[in-house]
PDB file of C-alpha atoms in Angstrom:
ATOM      1  CA  MET A1352       3.881 -20.968  19.247  1.00  0.00           C
ATOM      2  CA  ALA A1353       1.882 -18.059  18.132  1.00  0.00           C
ATOM      3  CA  ILE A1354       3.092 -15.920  15.105  1.00  0.00           C
ATOM      4  CA  GLU A1355       5.244 -13.035  16.032  1.00  0.00           C
ATOM      5  CA  TYR A1356       5.754 -10.135  13.470  1.00  0.00           C
ATOM      6  CA  GLY A1357       8.419  -7.810  13.646  1.00  0.00           C
ATOM      7  CA  VAL A1358       9.807  -4.916  11.272  1.00  0.00           C
ATOM      8  CA  ASP A1359      13.048  -3.233  10.625  1.00  0.00           C
ATOM      9  CA  PHE A1360      14.584  -0.968   8.085  1.00  0.00           C
ATOM     10  CA  ASN A1361      18.065  -1.937   6.439  1.00  0.00           C
ATOM     11  CA  GLY A1362      18.367   1.318   4.747  1.00  0.00           C
ATOM     12  CA  LEU A1363      16.779   0.209   1.534  1.00  0.00           C
ATOM     13  CA  HIS A1364      13.859  -1.778   2.140  1.00  0.00           C
ATOM     14  CA  LEU A1365      11.509  -2.717   5.029  1.00  0.00           C
ATOM     15  CA  ILE A1366      12.016  -6.245   6.559  1.00  0.00           C
ATOM     16  CA  ALA A1367       9.284  -8.145   8.313  1.00  0.00           C
ATOM     17  CA  THR A1368      10.290 -10.984  10.341  1.00  0.00           C
ATOM     18  CA  VAL A1369       7.547 -13.662  10.884  1.00  0.00           C
ATOM     19  CA  SER A1370       8.373 -16.440  13.382  1.00  0.00           C
ATOM     20  CA  GLY A1371       6.418 -19.022  15.049  1.00  0.00           C
ATOM     21  CA  ALA A1372       3.794 -21.585  13.773  1.00  0.00           C
ATOM     22  CA  LEU A1373       1.452 -20.448  10.966  1.00  0.00           C
ATOM     23  CA  GLY A1374      -1.984 -21.806  10.999  1.00  0.00           C
ATOM     24  CA  MET A1375      -5.387 -20.717   9.995  1.00  0.00           C
ATOM     25  CA  THR A1376      -6.009 -18.859  13.226  1.00  0.00           C
ATOM     26  CA  GLU A1377      -3.127 -16.674  12.634  1.00  0.00           C
ATOM     27  CA  VAL A1378      -3.731 -15.684   9.153  1.00  0.00           C
ATOM     28  CA  SER A1379      -6.105 -12.505  10.040  1.00  0.00           C
ATOM     29  CA  GLY A1380      -3.595 -10.948  12.261  1.00  0.00           C
ATOM     30  CA  LEU A1381      -0.618 -11.625  10.192  1.00  0.00           C
ATOM     31  CA  TYR A1382      -2.476 -10.132   7.061  1.00  0.00           C
ATOM     32  CA  THR A1383      -3.400  -6.974   8.877  1.00  0.00           C
ATOM     33  CA  ASN A1384       0.285  -6.551  10.022  1.00  0.00           C
ATOM     34  CA  MET A1385       1.531  -7.157   6.669  1.00  0.00           C
ATOM     35  CA  VAL A1386      -0.848  -4.639   5.138  1.00  0.00           C
ATOM     36  CA  LYS A1387       0.083  -2.135   7.759  1.00  0.00           C
ATOM     37  CA  SER A1388       3.957  -2.580   6.585  1.00  0.00           C
ATOM     38  CA  VAL A1389       2.786  -1.966   2.986  1.00  0.00           C
ATOM     39  CA  ALA A1390       1.137   1.080   4.131  1.00  0.00           C
ATOM     40  CA  GLU A1391       4.432   2.673   5.055  1.00  0.00           C
ATOM     41  CA  GLN A1392       4.945   2.630   1.311  1.00  0.00           C
ATOM     42  CA  PRO A1393       8.314   1.152   1.276  1.00  0.00           C
ATOM     43  CA  ASP A1394      10.355   0.703  -1.844  1.00  0.00           C
ATOM     44  CA  ALA A1395      10.052  -3.082  -1.145  1.00  0.00           C
ATOM     45  CA  LEU A1396       8.848  -5.389   1.629  1.00  0.00           C
ATOM     46  CA  LEU A1397      11.113  -8.413   2.356  1.00  0.00           C
ATOM     47  CA  VAL A1398       9.380 -11.127   4.387  1.00  0.00           C
ATOM     48  CA  ASP A1399      11.767 -13.078   6.606  1.00  0.00           C
ATOM     49  CA  LEU A1400      10.583 -16.587   6.928  1.00  0.00           C
ATOM     50  CA  SER A1401      13.396 -18.324   8.317  1.00  0.00           C
ATOM     51  CA  ARG A1402      11.979 -18.915  11.730  1.00  0.00           C
ATOM     52  CA  MET A1403       8.395 -19.626  10.470  1.00  0.00           C
ATOM     53  CA  VAL A1404       6.937 -23.114  10.346  1.00  0.00           C
ATOM     54  CA  VAL A1405       3.559 -24.064   8.717  1.00  0.00           C
ATOM     55  CA  THR A1406       1.085 -26.151  10.421  1.00  0.00           C
ATOM     56  CA  GLU A1407      -1.638 -25.606   7.705  1.00  0.00           C
ATOM     57  CA  PRO A1408      -0.615 -25.449   4.146  1.00  0.00           C
ATOM     58  CA  LEU A1409      -3.713 -23.394   3.370  1.00  0.00           C
ATOM     59  CA  ALA A1410      -2.642 -20.666   5.630  1.00  0.00           C
ATOM     60  CA  LEU A1411       0.275 -19.621   3.151  1.00  0.00           C
ATOM     61  CA  ALA A1412      -2.562 -17.933   1.073  1.00  0.00           C
ATOM     62  CA  VAL A1413      -1.994 -15.084   3.513  1.00  0.00           C
ATOM     63  CA  PHE A1414       0.916 -14.157   1.524  1.00  0.00           C
ATOM     64  CA  THR A1415      -1.016 -14.264  -1.875  1.00  0.00           C
ATOM     65  CA  ALA A1416      -3.573 -11.967  -0.187  1.00  0.00           C
ATOM     66  CA  ALA A1417      -0.932  -9.538   1.125  1.00  0.00           C
ATOM     67  CA  ASN A1418       1.072  -9.652  -2.238  1.00  0.00           C
ATOM     68  CA  ARG A1419      -2.189  -8.748  -4.132  1.00  0.00           C
ATOM     69  CA  GLN A1420      -2.740  -5.614  -1.972  1.00  0.00           C
ATOM     70  CA  ALA A1421       0.760  -4.666  -2.259  1.00  0.00           C
ATOM     71  CA  THR A1422       0.550  -4.800  -6.107  1.00  0.00           C
ATOM     72  CA  ARG A1423      -2.551  -2.860  -6.105  1.00  0.00           C
ATOM     73  CA  TRP A1424      -1.293  -0.245  -3.931  1.00  0.00           C
ATOM     74  CA  PRO A1425       1.424   1.111  -3.382  1.00  0.00           C
ATOM     75  CA  GLY A1426       2.915  -1.068  -6.101  1.00  0.00           C
ATOM     76  CA  THR A1427       5.470  -2.339  -3.483  1.00  0.00           C
ATOM     77  CA  PRO A1428       7.357  -5.644  -4.476  1.00  0.00           C
ATOM     78  CA  MET A1429       7.243  -8.169  -1.897  1.00  0.00           C
ATOM     79  CA  VAL A1430       9.784 -10.988  -1.620  1.00  0.00           C
ATOM     80  CA  LEU A1431       9.462 -13.986   0.683  1.00  0.00           C
ATOM     81  CA  CYS A1432      13.006 -14.822   2.020  1.00  0.00           C
ATOM     82  CA  ALA A1433      14.802 -17.855   3.473  1.00  0.00           C
ATOM     83  CA  PRO A1434      11.845 -20.096   4.011  1.00  0.00           C
ATOM     84  CA  GLN A1435      12.577 -23.486   5.482  1.00  0.00           C
ATOM     85  CA  GLN A1436      12.759 -26.443   3.421  1.00  0.00           C
ATOM     86  CA  ALA A1437       9.227 -27.607   4.032  1.00  0.00           C
ATOM     87  CA  THR A1438       8.022 -24.351   3.616  1.00  0.00           C
ATOM     88  CA  CYS A1439       9.723 -23.670   0.285  1.00  0.00           C
ATOM     89  CA  GLU A1440       8.462 -26.848  -1.064  1.00  0.00           C
ATOM     90  CA  LEU A1441       4.760 -25.609  -0.312  1.00  0.00           C
ATOM     91  CA  LEU A1442       5.678 -22.268  -1.824  1.00  0.00           C
ATOM     92  CA  ASN A1443       6.914 -23.976  -5.131  1.00  0.00           C
ATOM     93  CA  GLY A1444       3.545 -25.630  -5.457  1.00  0.00           C
ATOM     94  CA  PRO A1445       1.032 -24.363  -8.047  1.00  0.00           C
ATOM     95  CA  PRO A1446      -1.193 -22.153  -5.703  1.00  0.00           C
ATOM     96  CA  PHE A1447       1.654 -20.134  -4.730  1.00  0.00           C
ATOM     97  CA  ARG A1448       4.152 -20.191  -7.520  1.00  0.00           C
ATOM     98  CA  HIS A1449       3.585 -16.783  -8.503  1.00  0.00           C
ATOM     99  CA  LEU A1450       4.999 -15.407  -5.060  1.00  0.00           C
ATOM    100  CA  ALA A1451       8.534 -14.252  -5.414  1.00  0.00           C
ATOM    101  CA  VAL A1452      10.906 -16.108  -3.355  1.00  0.00           C
ATOM    102  CA  ALA A1453      14.493 -15.737  -2.516  1.00  0.00           C
ATOM    103  CA  ASP A1454      16.932 -18.033  -0.647  1.00  0.00           C
ATOM    104  CA  SER A1455      18.325 -15.217   1.502  1.00  0.00           C
ATOM    105  CA  LEU A1456      17.632 -11.609   2.288  1.00  0.00           C
ATOM    106  CA  ALA A1457      21.069 -10.793   0.514  1.00  0.00           C
ATOM    107  CA  ALA A1458      19.527 -12.658  -2.606  1.00  0.00           C
ATOM    108  CA  ALA A1459      16.419 -10.590  -2.518  1.00  0.00           C
ATOM    109  CA  CYS A1460      18.129  -7.367  -2.450  1.00  0.00           C
ATOM    110  CA  ASP A1461      20.012  -8.338  -5.199  1.00  0.00           C
ATOM    111  CA  ARG A1462      16.912  -9.260  -7.117  1.00  0.00           C
ATOM    112  CA  LEU A1463      15.413  -5.906  -6.460  1.00  0.00           C
ATOM    113  CA  ALA A1464      18.435  -3.887  -7.336  1.00  0.00           C
ATOM    114  CA  GLY A1465      17.426  -4.493 -11.039  1.00  0.00           C
ATOM    115  CA  ASP A1466      13.758  -4.232 -10.558  1.00  0.00           C
ATOM    116  CA  PRO A1467      12.047  -1.081 -11.730  1.00  0.00           C
ATOM    117  CA  ALA A1468       8.971  -1.620  -9.667  1.00  0.00           C
ATOM    118  CA  ALA A1469      11.245  -0.985  -6.638  1.00  0.00           C
ATOM    119  CA  THR A1470      12.084   2.449  -7.830  1.00  0.00           C
ATOM    120  CA  VAL A1471       9.935   4.986  -6.537  1.00  0.00           C
ATOM    121  CA  LEU A1472       9.639   8.820  -7.044  1.00  0.00           C
ATOM    122  CA  ALA A1473       7.551  10.486  -4.196  1.00  0.00           C
ATOM    123  CA  LEU A1474       6.396  13.862  -2.814  1.00  0.00           C
ATOM    124  CA  SER A1475       4.717  14.235   0.539  1.00  0.00           C
ATOM    125  CA  ASP A1476       3.794  16.707   3.164  1.00  0.00           C
ATOM    126  CA  ASP A1477       1.615  16.744   6.400  1.00  0.00           C
ATOM    127  CA  LEU A1478      -1.269  18.813   6.510  1.00  0.00           C
ATOM    128  CA  LEU A1479      -3.463  20.287   9.204  1.00  0.00           C
ATOM    129  CA  PRO A1480      -7.341  19.252   9.048  1.00  0.00           C
ATOM    130  CA  ILE A1481      -8.261  22.735   8.004  1.00  0.00           C
ATOM    131  CA  ARG A1482      -9.874  24.133   4.495  1.00  0.00           C
ATOM    132  CA  GLY A1483      -6.660  25.463   3.277  1.00  0.00           C
ATOM    133  CA  ALA A1484      -5.213  21.836   3.252  1.00  0.00           C
ATOM    134  CA  ALA A1485      -7.098  20.997  -0.012  1.00  0.00           C
ATOM    135  CA  ARG A1486      -5.455  23.925  -1.814  1.00  0.00           C
ATOM    136  CA  HIS A1487      -2.120  22.778  -0.679  1.00  0.00           C
ATOM    137  CA  ALA A1488      -2.914  19.327  -1.882  1.00  0.00           C
ATOM    138  CA  ARG A1489      -3.579  20.349  -5.223  1.00  0.00           C
ATOM    139  CA  ASP A1490      -0.492  22.503  -5.375  1.00  0.00           C
ATOM    140  CA  LEU A1491       1.828  19.462  -4.260  1.00  0.00           C
ATOM    141  CA  THR A1492       0.161  17.279  -6.626  1.00  0.00           C
ATOM    142  CA  THR A1493       0.463  19.563  -9.489  1.00  0.00           C
ATOM    143  CA  GLU A1494       4.232  19.756  -8.743  1.00  0.00           C
ATOM    144  CA  ALA A1495       4.549  16.225  -8.769  1.00  0.00           C
ATOM    145  CA  CYS A1496       2.830  15.603 -11.785  1.00  0.00           C
ATOM    146  CA  LEU A1497       4.947  18.509 -13.730  1.00  0.00           C
ATOM    147  CA  ARG A1498       8.160  17.177 -12.220  1.00  0.00           C
ATOM    148  CA  TRP A1499       7.404  13.747 -13.556  1.00  0.00           C
ATOM    149  CA  ASP A1500       6.344  14.983 -17.100  1.00  0.00           C
ATOM    150  CA  LEU A1501       2.657  13.784 -16.476  1.00  0.00           C
ATOM    151  CA  PRO A1502       0.649  17.053 -17.432  1.00  0.00           C
ATOM    152  CA  ASN A1503      -2.276  15.145 -18.591  1.00  0.00           C
ATOM    153  CA  LEU A1504      -2.794  13.762 -15.127  1.00  0.00           C
ATOM    154  CA  VAL A1505      -2.789  17.098 -13.272  1.00  0.00           C
ATOM    155  CA  GLY A1506      -6.675  17.407 -13.652  1.00  0.00           C
ATOM    156  CA  PRO A1507      -7.702  13.931 -12.362  1.00  0.00           C
ATOM    157  CA  ALA A1508      -4.852  13.725  -9.715  1.00  0.00           C
ATOM    158  CA  CYS A1509      -5.710  17.239  -8.109  1.00  0.00           C
ATOM    159  CA  LEU A1510      -9.514  16.083  -7.971  1.00  0.00           C
ATOM    160  CA  ILE A1511      -8.481  12.947  -6.112  1.00  0.00           C
ATOM    161  CA  ALA A1512      -6.031  14.467  -3.882  1.00  0.00           C
ATOM    162  CA  THR A1513      -8.770  17.297  -2.987  1.00  0.00           C
ATOM    163  CA  GLU A1514     -11.476  14.681  -2.212  1.00  0.00           C
ATOM    164  CA  LEU A1515      -9.198  12.549   0.028  1.00  0.00           C
ATOM    165  CA  VAL A1516      -7.905  15.433   2.059  1.00  0.00           C
ATOM    166  CA  SER A1517     -11.543  16.848   2.188  1.00  0.00           C
ATOM    167  CA  ASN A1518     -12.749  13.541   3.477  1.00  0.00           C
ATOM    168  CA  VAL A1519     -10.265  13.945   6.386  1.00  0.00           C
ATOM    169  CA  ILE A1520     -11.382  17.157   7.257  1.00  0.00           C
ATOM    170  CA  ASP A1521     -15.031  16.393   7.084  1.00  0.00           C
ATOM    171  CA  HIS A1522     -14.668  12.996   9.063  1.00  0.00           C
ATOM    172  CA  ALA A1523     -11.315  12.104  10.517  1.00  0.00           C
ATOM    173  CA  HIS A1524     -10.462  15.599  12.027  1.00  0.00           C
ATOM    174  CA  THR A1525      -7.027  14.584  12.468  1.00  0.00           C
ATOM    175  CA  MET A1526      -3.364  15.478  11.128  1.00  0.00           C
ATOM    176  CA  MET A1527      -2.770  13.784   7.649  1.00  0.00           C
ATOM    177  CA  THR A1528       0.112  13.060   5.275  1.00  0.00           C
ATOM    178  CA  LEU A1529      -0.608  13.485   1.670  1.00  0.00           C
ATOM    179  CA  ASN A1530       1.745  11.306  -0.517  1.00  0.00           C
ATOM    180  CA  VAL A1531       2.038  11.382  -4.305  1.00  0.00           C
ATOM    181  CA  SER A1532       4.059   8.455  -5.564  1.00  0.00           C
ATOM    182  CA  LEU A1533       4.909   7.211  -9.068  1.00  0.00           C
ATOM    183  CA  ARG A1534       6.004   3.758 -10.102  1.00  0.00           C
ATOM    184  CA  SER A1535       6.281   1.922 -13.375  1.00  0.00           C
ATOM    185  CA  ARG A1536       2.690   1.582 -14.311  1.00  0.00           C
ATOM    186  CA  TYR A1537       0.786   3.971 -11.890  1.00  0.00           C
ATOM    187  CA  LEU A1538       0.650   7.379 -10.238  1.00  0.00           C
ATOM    188  CA  HIS A1539      -0.437   6.831  -6.644  1.00  0.00           C
ATOM    189  CA  ILE A1540      -2.175   9.504  -4.649  1.00  0.00           C
ATOM    190  CA  ALA A1541      -2.655   8.470  -0.852  1.00  0.00           C
ATOM    191  CA  VAL A1542      -3.630  10.385   2.326  1.00  0.00           C
ATOM    192  CA  ARG A1543      -2.873   8.983   5.776  1.00  0.00           C
ATOM    193  CA  ASP A1544      -4.829   9.957   8.755  1.00  0.00           C
ATOM    194  CA  GLY A1545      -4.838   9.153  12.453  1.00  0.00           C
ATOM    195  CA  SER A1546      -8.587   7.662  12.411  1.00  0.00           C
ATOM    196  CA  PRO A1547      -8.924   3.693  12.406  1.00  0.00           C
ATOM    197  CA  GLU A1548     -12.380   3.997  10.769  1.00  0.00           C
ATOM    198  CA  GLN A1549     -12.371   2.458   7.335  1.00  0.00           C
ATOM    199  CA  VAL A1550     -14.138   3.629   4.258  1.00  0.00           C
ATOM    200  CA  GLY A1551     -15.435   1.882   1.184  1.00  0.00           C
ATOM    201  CA  PRO A1552     -17.053   2.328  -2.106  1.00  0.00           C
ATOM    202  CA  PRO A1553     -20.152   4.554  -1.838  1.00  0.00           C
ATOM    203  CA  ILE A1554     -23.361   2.821  -1.607  1.00  0.00           C
ATOM    204  CA  GLY A1555     -26.735   3.994  -2.880  1.00  0.00           C
ATOM    205  CA  PRO A1556     -27.804   7.064  -4.729  1.00  0.00           C
ATOM    206  CA  PRO A1557     -25.441  10.196  -4.560  1.00  0.00           C
ATOM    207  CA  PRO A1558     -26.311  12.944  -1.965  1.00  0.00           C
ATOM    208  CA  ALA A1559     -28.183  15.884  -3.214  1.00  0.00           C
ATOM    209  CA  THR A1560     -25.649  18.345  -1.945  1.00  0.00           C
ATOM    210  CA  GLY A1561     -22.002  18.765  -2.665  1.00  0.00           C
ATOM    211  CA  ARG A1562     -21.137  17.455   0.828  1.00  0.00           C
ATOM    212  CA  GLY A1563     -20.409  13.500   0.907  1.00  0.00           C
ATOM    213  CA  ARG A1564     -19.823  13.264  -3.029  1.00  0.00           C
ATOM    214  CA  GLY A1565     -16.020  13.167  -2.617  1.00  0.00           C
ATOM    215  CA  LEU A1566     -15.487   9.226  -2.719  1.00  0.00           C
ATOM    216  CA  LEU A1567     -18.034   9.084  -5.435  1.00  0.00           C
ATOM    217  CA  LEU A1568     -15.716  11.439  -7.488  1.00  0.00           C
ATOM    218  CA  VAL A1569     -12.623   9.431  -6.557  1.00  0.00           C
ATOM    219  CA  ASP A1570     -14.553   6.107  -7.589  1.00  0.00           C
ATOM    220  CA  ALA A1571     -15.457   7.650 -10.854  1.00  0.00           C
ATOM    221  CA  THR A1572     -12.143   9.144 -11.632  1.00  0.00           C
ATOM    222  CA  ALA A1573      -9.404   6.656 -10.354  1.00  0.00           C
ATOM    223  CA  GLN A1574      -8.310   3.340 -11.961  1.00  0.00           C
ATOM    224  CA  THR A1575      -8.601   1.822  -8.638  1.00  0.00           C
ATOM    225  CA  TRP A1576      -8.740   2.899  -5.102  1.00  0.00           C
ATOM    226  CA  GLY A1577      -9.119   1.453  -1.629  1.00  0.00           C
ATOM    227  CA  CYS A1578      -8.508   1.832   2.128  1.00  0.00           C
ATOM    228  CA  VAL A1579      -6.076  -0.029   4.319  1.00  0.00           C
ATOM    229  CA  PRO A1580      -5.332   0.028   7.919  1.00  0.00           C
ATOM    230  CA  SER A1581      -1.769   1.629   9.094  1.00  0.00           C
ATOM    231  CA  ALA A1582       0.197   1.566  12.249  1.00  0.00           C
ATOM    232  CA  ASP A1583      -1.911   4.646  13.695  1.00  0.00           C
ATOM    233  CA  GLY A1584      -5.005   5.025  11.632  1.00  0.00           C
ATOM    234  CA  LYS A1585      -5.696   4.416   8.079  1.00  0.00           C
ATOM    235  CA  VAL A1586      -4.515   5.226   4.499  1.00  0.00           C
ATOM    236  CA  VAL A1587      -7.025   5.985   1.544  1.00  0.00           C
ATOM    237  CA  TRP A1588      -5.328   5.734  -1.823  1.00  0.00           C
ATOM    238  CA  ALA A1589      -6.157   5.947  -5.469  1.00  0.00           C
ATOM    239  CA  SER A1590      -4.052   5.065  -8.584  1.00  0.00           C
ATOM    240  CA  LEU A1591      -4.169   6.541 -12.125  1.00  0.00           C
ATOM    241  CA  ARG A1592      -2.758   4.599 -14.947  1.00  0.00           C
ATOM    242  CA  ARG A1593       0.600   6.263 -16.128  1.00  0.00           C
ATOM    243  CA  PRO A1594       0.300   7.088 -19.906  1.00  0.00           C
ATOM    244  CA  THR A1595       2.466   5.263 -22.268  1.00  0.00           C
ATOM    245  CA  ASN A1596       4.666   7.043 -24.478  1.00  0.00           C
TER     246      ASN A1596
END
């Protein structure tokens, strides 16, 4: 039976249910689905494995890859829940021991209740793909940084927000959502648009004019950045390290 993937929201966390037989041929599709769930920027992602069996143990690496992306951005804790006995034994092995595993969804919720990584402060707004959007993005980003007592991040965060929004205006030409969020270690700036076309690190020399330099500036300013698919397009995100007191 092929892998089936469904999502639900329990009022606190996003719950993804994986059912069917997991082999190597299912890895790519499952990874994409989990990354799309992460792109919703939930407080936490609980992955219900109670109806999943593993036909090829190496395929469990898909959860390592998805967890790595969730950790990079948006910092979402991911917990694998209620695996069957055989799957649980595999997850307890050295390759996967770093993954968070809970006996049940309820146990996962209890664990997350005391996890500061599951606490998120966020501001967001929908923007039209017009020039005034960049100014509004700077205003929202400034408000977020000052509200969360991060004055030293106003400059770099506004630069990143401006360039990500301008990139949508210049290339995607769709409605977009700017989200500025704060977790325990990083300030995240993310822009979601309606174009599935992925973007990556700039290659080659910078353009001679200002146009097209946006992602170079993001690359130079952010601690890390990237692009992931979403349910209706993509999210381009960047992270700035939160200053330590």
